[in-house]
Short mmCIF file of N, CA and C and ligand atoms in Angstrom, two decimals:
data_model
loop_
_atom_site.label_atom_id
_atom_site.label_comp_id
_atom_site.label_asym_id
_atom_site.label_seq_id
_atom_site.Cartn_x
_atom_site.Cartn_y
_atom_site.Cartn_z
N MET A 237 25.85 73.43 -97.51
CA MET A 237 24.57 73.60 -96.81
C MET A 237 24.84 73.84 -95.29
N THR A 238 24.47 75.07 -94.83
CA THR A 238 24.62 75.49 -93.44
C THR A 238 23.57 74.70 -92.48
N SER A 239 23.84 75.12 -91.31
CA SER A 239 23.00 74.46 -90.17
C SER A 239 21.47 74.80 -90.50
N CYS A 240 21.36 75.99 -90.85
CA CYS A 240 19.93 76.57 -90.90
C CYS A 240 19.34 76.21 -92.41
N GLY A 241 20.42 75.83 -93.41
CA GLY A 241 19.95 75.46 -94.73
C GLY A 241 19.74 76.65 -95.61
N LYS A 242 20.15 77.84 -95.14
CA LYS A 242 20.00 79.05 -95.98
C LYS A 242 21.24 79.30 -96.71
N ASP A 243 21.66 79.02 -97.81
CA ASP A 243 22.88 79.43 -98.42
C ASP A 243 23.02 80.97 -98.51
N TRP A 244 22.00 81.65 -98.88
CA TRP A 244 22.02 83.21 -98.89
C TRP A 244 22.44 83.72 -97.57
N ALA A 245 22.24 83.09 -96.35
CA ALA A 245 22.65 83.60 -95.13
C ALA A 245 24.14 83.65 -94.85
N VAL A 246 24.74 82.69 -95.68
CA VAL A 246 26.38 82.85 -95.54
C VAL A 246 27.07 83.67 -96.42
N GLY A 247 26.30 84.42 -97.23
CA GLY A 247 26.82 85.20 -98.31
C GLY A 247 27.98 86.12 -97.84
N LEU A 248 27.70 86.78 -96.68
CA LEU A 248 28.70 87.56 -96.22
C LEU A 248 30.06 86.98 -95.91
N ILE A 249 30.23 85.75 -95.43
CA ILE A 249 31.24 85.03 -95.17
C ILE A 249 31.88 84.72 -96.50
N ALA A 250 31.21 84.43 -97.46
CA ALA A 250 32.04 84.14 -98.71
C ALA A 250 32.52 85.78 -99.10
N ALA A 251 31.86 86.80 -99.00
CA ALA A 251 32.31 87.98 -99.40
C ALA A 251 33.66 88.55 -98.58
N ILE A 252 33.72 88.18 -97.42
CA ILE A 252 34.90 88.57 -96.72
C ILE A 252 36.29 87.96 -97.10
N LYS A 253 35.81 86.60 -97.63
CA LYS A 253 37.02 85.84 -98.05
C LYS A 253 37.74 86.40 -99.29
N ASP A 254 37.08 87.29 -100.03
CA ASP A 254 37.75 87.88 -101.11
C ASP A 254 38.45 89.31 -100.97
N SER A 255 39.47 89.35 -100.75
CA SER A 255 40.29 90.59 -100.33
C SER A 255 39.84 91.76 -101.32
N LYS A 256 39.32 91.57 -102.47
CA LYS A 256 38.96 92.55 -103.29
C LYS A 256 37.80 93.27 -102.80
N ASN A 257 37.13 92.75 -102.06
CA ASN A 257 35.93 93.46 -101.20
C ASN A 257 36.27 94.19 -100.22
N HIS A 258 37.50 94.21 -99.48
CA HIS A 258 38.06 94.72 -98.45
C HIS A 258 38.14 96.39 -98.75
N VAL A 259 37.30 97.08 -98.13
CA VAL A 259 37.59 98.78 -98.17
C VAL A 259 38.86 99.02 -97.24
N ILE A 260 38.76 98.51 -96.00
CA ILE A 260 39.90 98.54 -95.23
C ILE A 260 39.81 97.20 -94.22
N SER A 261 40.86 96.80 -93.60
CA SER A 261 40.84 95.76 -92.72
C SER A 261 41.90 95.85 -91.61
N SER A 262 41.86 95.02 -90.53
CA SER A 262 42.94 94.93 -89.63
C SER A 262 43.09 93.57 -89.23
N ASP A 263 43.95 93.26 -88.30
CA ASP A 263 44.33 91.84 -87.95
C ASP A 263 43.05 91.11 -87.60
N ILE A 264 41.97 91.81 -86.98
CA ILE A 264 40.67 90.91 -86.65
C ILE A 264 39.35 91.35 -87.27
N ALA A 265 39.35 92.21 -87.93
CA ALA A 265 38.13 92.75 -88.62
C ALA A 265 38.38 93.27 -90.09
N VAL A 266 37.14 93.14 -90.91
CA VAL A 266 37.38 93.87 -92.26
C VAL A 266 36.11 94.68 -92.45
N VAL A 267 36.28 95.75 -93.40
CA VAL A 267 35.20 96.35 -93.74
C VAL A 267 34.89 96.10 -95.35
N ILE A 268 33.51 95.79 -95.56
CA ILE A 268 33.25 95.66 -97.12
C ILE A 268 31.97 96.48 -97.37
N PRO A 269 31.86 96.87 -98.72
CA PRO A 269 30.56 97.50 -98.94
C PRO A 269 29.35 96.82 -98.89
N ASP A 270 28.32 97.10 -98.44
CA ASP A 270 27.07 96.41 -98.36
C ASP A 270 26.51 96.27 -99.98
N LYS A 271 26.27 95.04 -100.23
CA LYS A 271 26.17 94.80 -101.77
C LYS A 271 24.68 95.43 -102.18
N TYR A 272 23.99 95.70 -101.25
CA TYR A 272 22.43 96.25 -101.60
C TYR A 272 22.47 97.57 -100.74
N PRO A 273 23.20 98.59 -101.06
CA PRO A 273 23.23 99.71 -99.98
C PRO A 273 21.84 100.33 -99.67
N LYS A 274 21.73 100.64 -98.58
CA LYS A 274 20.29 101.36 -98.16
C LYS A 274 20.42 102.93 -98.21
N ALA A 275 21.67 103.41 -98.47
CA ALA A 275 21.88 104.77 -98.45
C ALA A 275 23.09 105.05 -99.50
N LYS A 276 23.41 106.48 -99.52
CA LYS A 276 24.52 106.81 -100.28
C LYS A 276 25.77 106.00 -100.16
N HIS A 277 26.14 105.86 -98.68
CA HIS A 277 27.22 105.30 -98.05
C HIS A 277 26.56 104.04 -97.14
N HIS A 278 27.08 102.84 -97.46
CA HIS A 278 26.67 101.81 -96.54
C HIS A 278 27.72 100.57 -96.60
N TYR A 279 28.33 100.38 -95.33
CA TYR A 279 29.38 99.54 -95.26
C TYR A 279 29.06 98.65 -94.15
N LEU A 280 29.91 97.46 -94.07
CA LEU A 280 29.51 96.25 -93.01
C LEU A 280 30.91 96.10 -92.41
N VAL A 281 30.97 96.07 -91.22
CA VAL A 281 32.37 95.82 -90.49
C VAL A 281 32.17 94.30 -89.74
N LEU A 282 32.89 93.34 -90.32
CA LEU A 282 32.77 92.11 -89.67
C LEU A 282 34.15 91.56 -89.06
N PRO A 283 33.91 90.78 -87.92
CA PRO A 283 35.27 90.34 -87.30
C PRO A 283 35.71 88.98 -88.35
N LYS A 284 37.02 88.82 -88.38
CA LYS A 284 37.48 87.58 -88.98
C LYS A 284 36.98 86.38 -88.26
N GLY A 285 37.03 86.38 -86.96
CA GLY A 285 36.67 85.40 -86.04
C GLY A 285 35.14 84.91 -86.44
N ASP A 286 34.95 83.53 -86.11
CA ASP A 286 33.78 83.01 -86.44
C ASP A 286 32.48 83.27 -85.40
N ILE A 287 31.96 84.42 -85.37
CA ILE A 287 31.07 84.78 -84.49
C ILE A 287 29.74 85.08 -85.33
N PRO A 288 28.76 84.25 -85.25
CA PRO A 288 27.43 84.18 -85.98
C PRO A 288 26.74 85.53 -86.08
N ASP A 289 26.29 86.00 -84.86
CA ASP A 289 25.59 87.16 -84.65
C ASP A 289 25.66 87.80 -83.24
N ILE A 290 24.90 88.73 -83.17
CA ILE A 290 25.13 89.37 -81.75
C ILE A 290 24.68 88.56 -80.67
N PHE A 291 23.75 87.62 -80.85
CA PHE A 291 23.19 86.59 -79.76
C PHE A 291 24.28 85.80 -79.26
N HIS A 292 25.55 85.71 -80.12
CA HIS A 292 26.44 84.82 -79.69
C HIS A 292 27.71 85.58 -78.93
N LEU A 293 27.32 86.94 -78.62
CA LEU A 293 28.51 87.73 -78.20
C LEU A 293 28.64 87.40 -76.54
N LYS A 294 29.81 87.42 -76.19
CA LYS A 294 30.02 87.23 -74.64
C LYS A 294 30.84 88.52 -74.16
N LEU A 295 31.10 88.46 -72.88
CA LEU A 295 31.91 89.75 -72.00
C LEU A 295 33.21 89.63 -72.80
N SER A 296 33.66 88.56 -73.03
CA SER A 296 35.10 88.49 -73.54
C SER A 296 35.18 89.36 -75.01
N ASN A 297 34.29 89.47 -75.77
CA ASN A 297 34.22 90.09 -77.03
C ASN A 297 34.05 91.41 -77.05
N LEU A 298 34.08 92.29 -75.72
CA LEU A 298 34.08 93.58 -75.82
C LEU A 298 35.07 94.26 -76.44
N PRO A 299 36.31 93.70 -76.31
CA PRO A 299 37.51 94.54 -77.04
C PRO A 299 37.37 94.30 -78.60
N MET A 300 36.83 93.23 -79.01
CA MET A 300 36.62 92.90 -80.54
C MET A 300 35.64 93.96 -80.95
N LEU A 301 34.37 94.17 -80.20
CA LEU A 301 33.63 95.25 -80.52
C LEU A 301 34.06 96.47 -80.75
N GLN A 302 35.02 96.97 -79.78
CA GLN A 302 35.67 98.09 -79.93
C GLN A 302 36.38 98.29 -81.20
N GLU A 303 37.04 97.20 -81.44
CA GLU A 303 37.85 97.28 -82.88
C GLU A 303 36.92 97.39 -84.01
N LEU A 304 35.69 96.90 -83.94
CA LEU A 304 34.65 96.89 -85.06
C LEU A 304 34.50 98.38 -85.11
N TYR A 305 34.07 99.02 -83.99
CA TYR A 305 33.77 100.44 -84.00
C TYR A 305 34.73 101.27 -84.49
N LEU A 306 36.21 101.07 -84.40
CA LEU A 306 37.30 101.92 -84.60
C LEU A 306 37.27 101.82 -86.24
N LEU A 307 36.96 100.49 -86.76
CA LEU A 307 37.06 100.33 -88.26
C LEU A 307 36.04 101.09 -88.89
N ALA A 308 34.73 101.36 -88.13
CA ALA A 308 33.56 101.90 -88.61
C ALA A 308 34.02 103.31 -88.70
N GLN A 309 34.59 103.89 -87.64
CA GLN A 309 34.98 105.47 -87.74
C GLN A 309 36.14 105.52 -88.82
N ASN A 310 37.02 104.61 -89.01
CA ASN A 310 38.05 104.69 -89.91
C ASN A 310 37.46 104.81 -91.40
N VAL A 311 36.37 104.03 -91.63
CA VAL A 311 35.77 103.96 -93.12
C VAL A 311 35.24 105.20 -93.50
N ILE A 312 34.66 105.92 -92.19
CA ILE A 312 33.93 107.18 -92.43
C ILE A 312 35.06 108.25 -92.93
N GLU A 313 36.24 108.21 -92.24
CA GLU A 313 37.17 108.95 -92.47
C GLU A 313 37.82 108.91 -93.80
N VAL A 314 38.05 107.55 -94.12
CA VAL A 314 38.71 107.14 -95.49
C VAL A 314 37.67 107.64 -96.65
N LYS A 315 36.48 107.78 -96.43
CA LYS A 315 35.55 108.10 -97.55
C LYS A 315 35.26 109.76 -97.38
N ARG A 316 36.13 110.21 -96.39
CA ARG A 316 36.05 111.83 -96.25
C ARG A 316 34.65 112.16 -95.98
N CYS A 317 33.98 111.39 -95.11
CA CYS A 317 32.70 111.82 -94.56
C CYS A 317 32.72 112.26 -93.08
N HIS A 318 31.57 112.59 -92.65
CA HIS A 318 31.47 112.94 -91.24
C HIS A 318 30.62 112.05 -90.25
N MET A 319 31.04 111.79 -89.18
CA MET A 319 30.52 110.90 -88.23
C MET A 319 29.21 111.24 -87.98
N ASP A 320 28.75 112.66 -87.91
CA ASP A 320 27.40 113.08 -87.60
C ASP A 320 26.36 112.62 -88.73
N ASP A 321 26.87 112.35 -89.83
CA ASP A 321 26.02 112.04 -91.01
C ASP A 321 25.96 110.52 -90.99
N PHE A 322 26.24 109.78 -89.95
CA PHE A 322 26.16 108.33 -90.10
C PHE A 322 25.49 107.82 -88.99
N GLN A 323 24.77 106.66 -89.03
CA GLN A 323 24.55 105.78 -88.04
C GLN A 323 25.32 104.47 -87.91
N ILE A 324 25.77 104.07 -86.82
CA ILE A 324 26.67 102.78 -86.56
C ILE A 324 25.79 101.96 -85.73
N GLY A 325 25.44 100.54 -86.22
CA GLY A 325 24.76 99.77 -85.11
C GLY A 325 24.57 98.42 -85.75
N PHE A 326 23.83 97.71 -85.14
CA PHE A 326 23.45 96.18 -85.54
C PHE A 326 21.91 96.10 -85.70
N HIS A 327 21.56 95.24 -86.60
CA HIS A 327 20.11 94.90 -86.68
C HIS A 327 19.82 94.14 -85.68
N ALA A 328 18.85 94.46 -84.89
CA ALA A 328 18.25 93.61 -83.78
C ALA A 328 17.92 92.29 -84.19
N GLN A 329 17.40 92.11 -85.33
CA GLN A 329 16.95 90.71 -85.81
C GLN A 329 17.80 90.54 -87.11
N PRO A 330 18.96 90.24 -87.03
CA PRO A 330 19.89 90.04 -88.24
C PRO A 330 19.37 88.79 -89.13
N SER A 331 19.61 88.97 -90.30
CA SER A 331 19.22 87.83 -91.38
C SER A 331 20.35 87.09 -91.87
N MET A 332 21.57 87.62 -91.80
CA MET A 332 22.85 87.07 -92.60
C MET A 332 23.72 86.69 -91.33
N GLN A 333 24.23 85.69 -91.60
CA GLN A 333 25.51 85.10 -90.67
C GLN A 333 26.78 85.95 -90.65
N ARG A 334 27.58 85.77 -89.59
CA ARG A 334 28.73 86.45 -89.34
C ARG A 334 28.34 87.82 -88.80
N LEU A 335 28.75 87.88 -87.46
CA LEU A 335 28.50 89.23 -86.91
C LEU A 335 28.66 90.43 -87.88
N HIS A 336 27.91 91.42 -87.97
CA HIS A 336 28.32 92.49 -88.90
C HIS A 336 27.61 93.77 -88.36
N LEU A 337 28.45 94.97 -88.17
CA LEU A 337 28.15 96.26 -87.86
C LEU A 337 27.88 97.11 -88.94
N HIS A 338 26.68 97.62 -89.14
CA HIS A 338 26.23 98.55 -90.21
C HIS A 338 26.81 99.94 -89.84
N VAL A 339 27.42 100.56 -91.01
CA VAL A 339 27.84 101.87 -91.07
C VAL A 339 27.01 102.55 -92.14
N ILE A 340 26.09 103.16 -91.91
CA ILE A 340 25.29 103.76 -92.99
C ILE A 340 24.89 105.39 -92.75
N SER A 341 25.06 105.82 -94.04
CA SER A 341 24.58 107.45 -94.07
C SER A 341 23.24 107.61 -93.69
N LYS A 342 22.95 108.74 -93.17
CA LYS A 342 21.51 109.03 -92.68
C LYS A 342 20.52 109.34 -93.82
N ASP A 343 21.11 109.50 -95.19
CA ASP A 343 20.25 110.26 -96.21
C ASP A 343 19.34 109.11 -96.68
N PHE A 344 19.47 107.84 -96.44
CA PHE A 344 18.72 106.72 -96.94
C PHE A 344 18.18 107.05 -98.46
N VAL A 345 18.92 107.51 -99.25
CA VAL A 345 18.74 107.78 -100.73
C VAL A 345 19.36 106.64 -101.44
N SER A 346 18.45 105.74 -101.86
CA SER A 346 19.13 104.42 -102.44
C SER A 346 17.78 103.61 -103.20
N ASP A 347 18.27 102.96 -104.41
CA ASP A 347 17.30 102.28 -105.07
C ASP A 347 17.10 101.06 -104.44
N CYS A 348 18.05 100.68 -103.62
CA CYS A 348 17.93 99.44 -102.86
C CYS A 348 16.89 99.47 -101.58
N LEU A 349 16.49 100.75 -101.16
CA LEU A 349 15.60 100.89 -100.12
C LEU A 349 14.14 100.86 -100.60
N LYS A 350 13.73 99.78 -100.32
CA LYS A 350 12.29 99.43 -101.17
C LYS A 350 11.11 99.17 -100.34
N THR A 351 11.39 98.50 -98.95
CA THR A 351 10.33 98.02 -98.30
C THR A 351 10.06 98.78 -96.96
N LYS A 352 8.88 98.64 -96.28
CA LYS A 352 8.65 99.36 -95.01
C LYS A 352 9.72 98.64 -93.87
N LYS A 353 9.91 97.28 -94.26
CA LYS A 353 10.71 96.52 -93.37
C LYS A 353 12.17 97.20 -93.48
N HIS A 354 12.78 97.44 -94.67
CA HIS A 354 14.06 98.05 -94.77
C HIS A 354 14.07 99.22 -94.10
N TRP A 355 13.19 100.06 -94.12
CA TRP A 355 13.14 101.49 -93.44
C TRP A 355 13.16 101.09 -91.93
N ALA A 356 12.28 100.24 -91.51
CA ALA A 356 12.19 100.12 -90.05
C ALA A 356 13.29 99.43 -89.33
N SER A 357 14.25 98.65 -90.27
CA SER A 357 15.38 97.95 -89.77
C SER A 357 16.44 99.01 -89.30
N PHE A 358 16.29 100.05 -89.88
CA PHE A 358 17.53 101.19 -89.50
C PHE A 358 16.82 102.29 -88.72
N ASN A 359 15.59 102.27 -88.75
CA ASN A 359 14.86 103.66 -88.10
C ASN A 359 13.80 103.28 -87.06
N THR A 360 13.84 102.21 -86.36
CA THR A 360 13.01 101.92 -85.15
C THR A 360 14.04 101.07 -84.24
N GLU A 361 13.52 100.53 -83.29
CA GLU A 361 14.14 99.65 -82.26
C GLU A 361 14.71 98.48 -82.91
N LEU A 362 14.42 98.24 -84.07
CA LEU A 362 15.01 97.04 -84.92
C LEU A 362 16.73 97.42 -85.14
N PHE A 363 16.86 98.70 -85.15
CA PHE A 363 18.23 99.09 -85.26
C PHE A 363 18.99 99.46 -83.79
N LEU A 364 20.10 98.40 -83.41
CA LEU A 364 20.60 98.64 -82.04
C LEU A 364 21.85 99.31 -82.34
N PRO A 365 21.99 100.73 -81.95
CA PRO A 365 23.11 101.29 -81.94
C PRO A 365 24.36 100.82 -81.14
N TYR A 366 25.38 101.03 -81.90
CA TYR A 366 26.67 100.29 -81.22
C TYR A 366 26.67 100.55 -79.76
N GLN A 367 26.53 101.86 -79.31
CA GLN A 367 26.86 102.12 -78.00
C GLN A 367 25.75 101.49 -77.16
N ASP A 368 24.55 101.24 -77.61
CA ASP A 368 23.64 100.46 -76.90
C ASP A 368 23.91 98.91 -76.76
N ALA A 369 24.30 98.47 -77.83
CA ALA A 369 24.86 97.17 -77.97
C ALA A 369 25.89 96.73 -76.99
N TYR A 370 26.84 97.71 -77.06
CA TYR A 370 28.20 97.55 -75.98
C TYR A 370 27.71 97.77 -74.67
N ALA A 371 26.68 98.62 -74.39
CA ALA A 371 26.49 98.62 -72.94
C ALA A 371 25.65 97.70 -72.37
N ARG A 372 24.59 97.17 -73.29
CA ARG A 372 23.98 95.84 -73.05
C ARG A 372 24.82 94.79 -72.61
N LEU A 373 25.81 94.44 -73.80
CA LEU A 373 26.70 93.41 -73.31
C LEU A 373 27.58 93.40 -71.94
N GLU A 374 27.99 94.65 -71.90
CA GLU A 374 28.69 94.91 -70.69
C GLU A 374 27.92 94.85 -69.22
N MET A 375 26.58 95.24 -69.34
CA MET A 375 25.75 95.13 -68.14
C MET A 375 25.15 93.78 -68.09
N GLU A 376 24.70 93.09 -69.07
CA GLU A 376 24.03 91.86 -69.05
C GLU A 376 24.74 90.75 -69.29
N GLY A 377 25.82 90.77 -69.91
CA GLY A 377 26.64 89.56 -70.37
C GLY A 377 26.25 89.02 -71.66
N CYS A 378 25.05 89.47 -72.23
CA CYS A 378 24.65 88.91 -73.56
C CYS A 378 23.66 89.80 -74.22
N ILE A 379 23.27 89.55 -75.41
CA ILE A 379 22.23 90.29 -76.01
C ILE A 379 21.25 89.27 -76.57
N LYS A 380 20.00 89.53 -76.13
CA LYS A 380 18.86 88.59 -76.37
C LYS A 380 17.99 89.21 -77.54
N PRO A 381 17.40 88.21 -78.30
CA PRO A 381 16.55 88.66 -79.30
C PRO A 381 15.36 89.15 -78.97
N LEU A 382 14.72 90.32 -79.81
CA LEU A 382 13.40 90.90 -79.52
C LEU A 382 12.45 89.59 -79.71
N ALA A 383 11.23 89.82 -78.97
CA ALA A 383 10.11 88.77 -79.11
C ALA A 383 9.66 88.98 -80.67
N LYS A 384 9.24 87.74 -81.17
CA LYS A 384 8.92 87.77 -82.56
C LYS A 384 7.69 88.91 -82.95
N GLU A 385 6.69 88.87 -82.02
CA GLU A 385 5.52 89.74 -82.12
C GLU A 385 6.09 91.06 -82.22
N ARG A 386 7.05 91.63 -81.35
CA ARG A 386 7.70 92.91 -81.36
C ARG A 386 8.29 93.35 -82.66
N VAL A 387 9.09 92.19 -83.22
CA VAL A 387 9.56 92.51 -84.56
C VAL A 387 8.68 92.73 -85.61
N GLN A 388 7.61 91.89 -85.40
CA GLN A 388 6.42 92.05 -86.54
C GLN A 388 5.86 93.57 -86.39
N GLU A 389 5.54 93.86 -85.08
CA GLU A 389 5.10 95.23 -84.80
C GLU A 389 5.98 96.28 -85.48
N LEU A 390 7.32 96.18 -85.12
CA LEU A 390 8.13 97.31 -85.43
C LEU A 390 8.27 97.40 -87.03
N GLY A 391 8.35 96.20 -87.66
CA GLY A 391 8.29 96.07 -89.13
C GLY A 391 7.15 96.87 -89.93
N GLY A 392 6.08 97.10 -89.18
CA GLY A 392 4.95 97.49 -89.71
C GLY A 392 4.70 99.09 -89.22
N SER A 393 5.85 99.57 -88.64
CA SER A 393 5.71 101.08 -88.14
C SER A 393 5.24 102.18 -89.02
N GLU A 394 4.93 103.13 -88.54
CA GLU A 394 4.59 104.50 -89.35
C GLU A 394 5.93 104.72 -90.08
N LEU A 395 5.85 105.45 -91.13
CA LEU A 395 7.15 105.74 -91.93
C LEU A 395 7.24 107.35 -91.48
N ILE A 396 8.00 107.40 -90.43
CA ILE A 396 8.37 108.87 -90.03
C ILE A 396 9.67 109.16 -90.53
N CYS A 397 9.95 110.37 -91.01
CA CYS A 397 11.14 110.93 -91.54
C CYS A 397 12.25 110.81 -90.37
N ASN A 398 13.42 110.42 -90.71
CA ASN A 398 14.50 110.67 -89.79
C ASN A 398 15.10 112.00 -89.72
N GLN A 399 14.67 112.93 -90.40
CA GLN A 399 15.12 114.27 -90.48
C GLN A 399 14.16 115.37 -90.13
N CYS A 400 12.94 114.98 -90.08
CA CYS A 400 11.93 116.05 -89.76
C CYS A 400 10.65 115.29 -89.14
N GLU A 401 9.74 115.98 -89.05
CA GLU A 401 8.31 115.31 -88.48
C GLU A 401 7.53 114.74 -89.38
N PHE A 402 7.71 114.87 -90.75
CA PHE A 402 7.10 114.29 -91.82
C PHE A 402 6.69 112.74 -91.61
N VAL A 403 5.52 112.57 -91.83
CA VAL A 403 5.00 111.04 -91.89
C VAL A 403 4.35 110.68 -93.19
N ALA A 404 5.16 109.78 -93.85
CA ALA A 404 4.92 109.42 -95.31
C ALA A 404 3.79 108.32 -95.38
N LYS A 405 2.98 108.55 -96.41
CA LYS A 405 1.84 107.62 -96.72
C LYS A 405 2.36 106.34 -97.08
N ASN A 406 3.36 106.07 -97.86
CA ASN A 406 3.87 104.81 -98.34
C ASN A 406 5.41 105.10 -98.70
N MET A 407 5.98 103.87 -99.10
CA MET A 407 7.52 104.19 -99.32
C MET A 407 7.84 105.13 -100.47
N PRO A 408 7.16 105.02 -101.68
CA PRO A 408 7.43 106.11 -102.72
C PRO A 408 7.51 107.38 -102.13
N ASP A 409 6.40 107.64 -101.26
CA ASP A 409 6.12 109.03 -100.70
C ASP A 409 7.44 109.24 -99.82
N LEU A 410 7.81 108.22 -98.99
CA LEU A 410 8.87 108.58 -98.23
C LEU A 410 10.32 108.85 -98.90
N LYS A 411 10.42 107.93 -100.12
CA LYS A 411 11.51 108.06 -100.86
C LYS A 411 11.84 109.43 -101.37
N ARG A 412 10.66 109.92 -101.92
CA ARG A 412 10.56 111.28 -102.54
C ARG A 412 11.06 112.09 -101.57
N HIS A 413 10.42 112.06 -100.28
CA HIS A 413 10.80 113.13 -99.36
C HIS A 413 12.27 113.17 -98.94
N LEU A 414 12.81 111.89 -98.77
CA LEU A 414 14.30 111.80 -98.47
C LEU A 414 15.22 112.35 -99.47
N TYR A 415 14.69 112.17 -100.78
CA TYR A 415 15.57 112.73 -101.89
C TYR A 415 15.39 114.06 -101.92
N ASP A 416 14.47 114.68 -101.39
CA ASP A 416 14.26 116.33 -101.38
C ASP A 416 15.40 116.73 -100.26
N HIS A 417 15.34 116.18 -99.04
CA HIS A 417 16.32 116.34 -98.10
C HIS A 417 17.70 116.38 -98.54
N TRP A 418 18.00 115.39 -99.24
CA TRP A 418 19.38 115.06 -99.71
C TRP A 418 19.82 116.11 -100.76
N MET A 419 18.84 116.47 -101.77
CA MET A 419 19.04 117.53 -102.53
C MET A 419 19.36 118.91 -102.03
N GLU A 420 18.60 119.19 -100.90
CA GLU A 420 18.70 120.47 -100.18
C GLU A 420 20.28 120.65 -99.63
N LYS A 421 20.92 119.37 -99.44
CA LYS A 421 22.00 119.37 -98.76
C LYS A 421 23.32 119.53 -99.83
N GLN A 422 22.98 119.49 -101.15
CA GLN A 422 23.90 119.44 -102.21
C GLN A 422 24.47 120.84 -102.51
P1 LIG B 574 21.06 91.88 -91.69
O1 LIG B 574 21.51 90.74 -91.56
O2 LIG B 574 19.64 92.23 -91.71
O3 LIG B 574 21.93 92.81 -90.67
O4 LIG B 574 21.61 92.53 -93.23
C1 LIG B 574 22.58 91.80 -93.95
C2 LIG B 574 22.96 92.94 -94.94
O5 LIG B 574 24.04 92.26 -95.85
C3 LIG B 574 22.02 93.65 -95.86
O6 LIG B 574 22.31 95.17 -95.70
C4 LIG B 574 22.44 93.24 -97.31
O7 LIG B 574 22.14 94.37 -98.26
C5 LIG B 574 23.87 92.90 -97.16
N1 LIG B 574 24.13 91.60 -98.04
C6 LIG B 574 23.62 90.68 -98.40
N2 LIG B 574 24.41 90.02 -98.98
C7 LIG B 574 25.60 90.58 -99.30
C8 LIG B 574 26.93 90.24 -99.88
N3 LIG B 574 27.11 89.05 -100.70
N4 LIG B 574 27.87 91.19 -99.73
C9 LIG B 574 27.66 92.44 -99.14
N5 LIG B 574 26.61 92.67 -98.45
C10 LIG B 574 25.71 91.85 -98.65
ZN1 LIG B 575 11.91 114.97 -93.46
#
């Protein structure tokens, strides 16, 4: 039992203990595939050290963050993909323990992408790009959570395509549209 009483919330800690899950690793961090990928490529970069989330980061963690980003770039290379096709960042309101950097392709074509909340978590202020997180930590010495009301508001945002001006009526509509973008590129 964890301090917050949610066993599922420590699933990532269990996942990184099994080296079979490691796509790549270094002395201080590992990359694993996201178990419920929200796009064609979706990886998580986690430090081996016990840092629960972005809200526990301190100035002294800046070099560790750089290492996470280096591994994020490495996994994109290893998968023979291009940086421009990816977004790299943290969820501003994470649900799982152990700090994790998302490395996700921008197609968002996946059966696991189901809810408006999923979409918003990568395509609104709920997604904190690595560079912004780094800059905020460097300037302010910590990263603070968004207000609860703001998180709720963002979770219900309009479904605006990340590749054009299209506004979808609902998730099935958005998913069809994203699939068409992806097909055009094949
Ligand atoms: P969040 O805490 O919101 O940044 O997201 C946690 C991420 O972990 C989600 O993208 C999940 O799909 C992913 N996930 C949940 N359980 C596991 C697991 N056991 N192994 C790998 N990824 C997981
Ligand atoms: Zn579009």
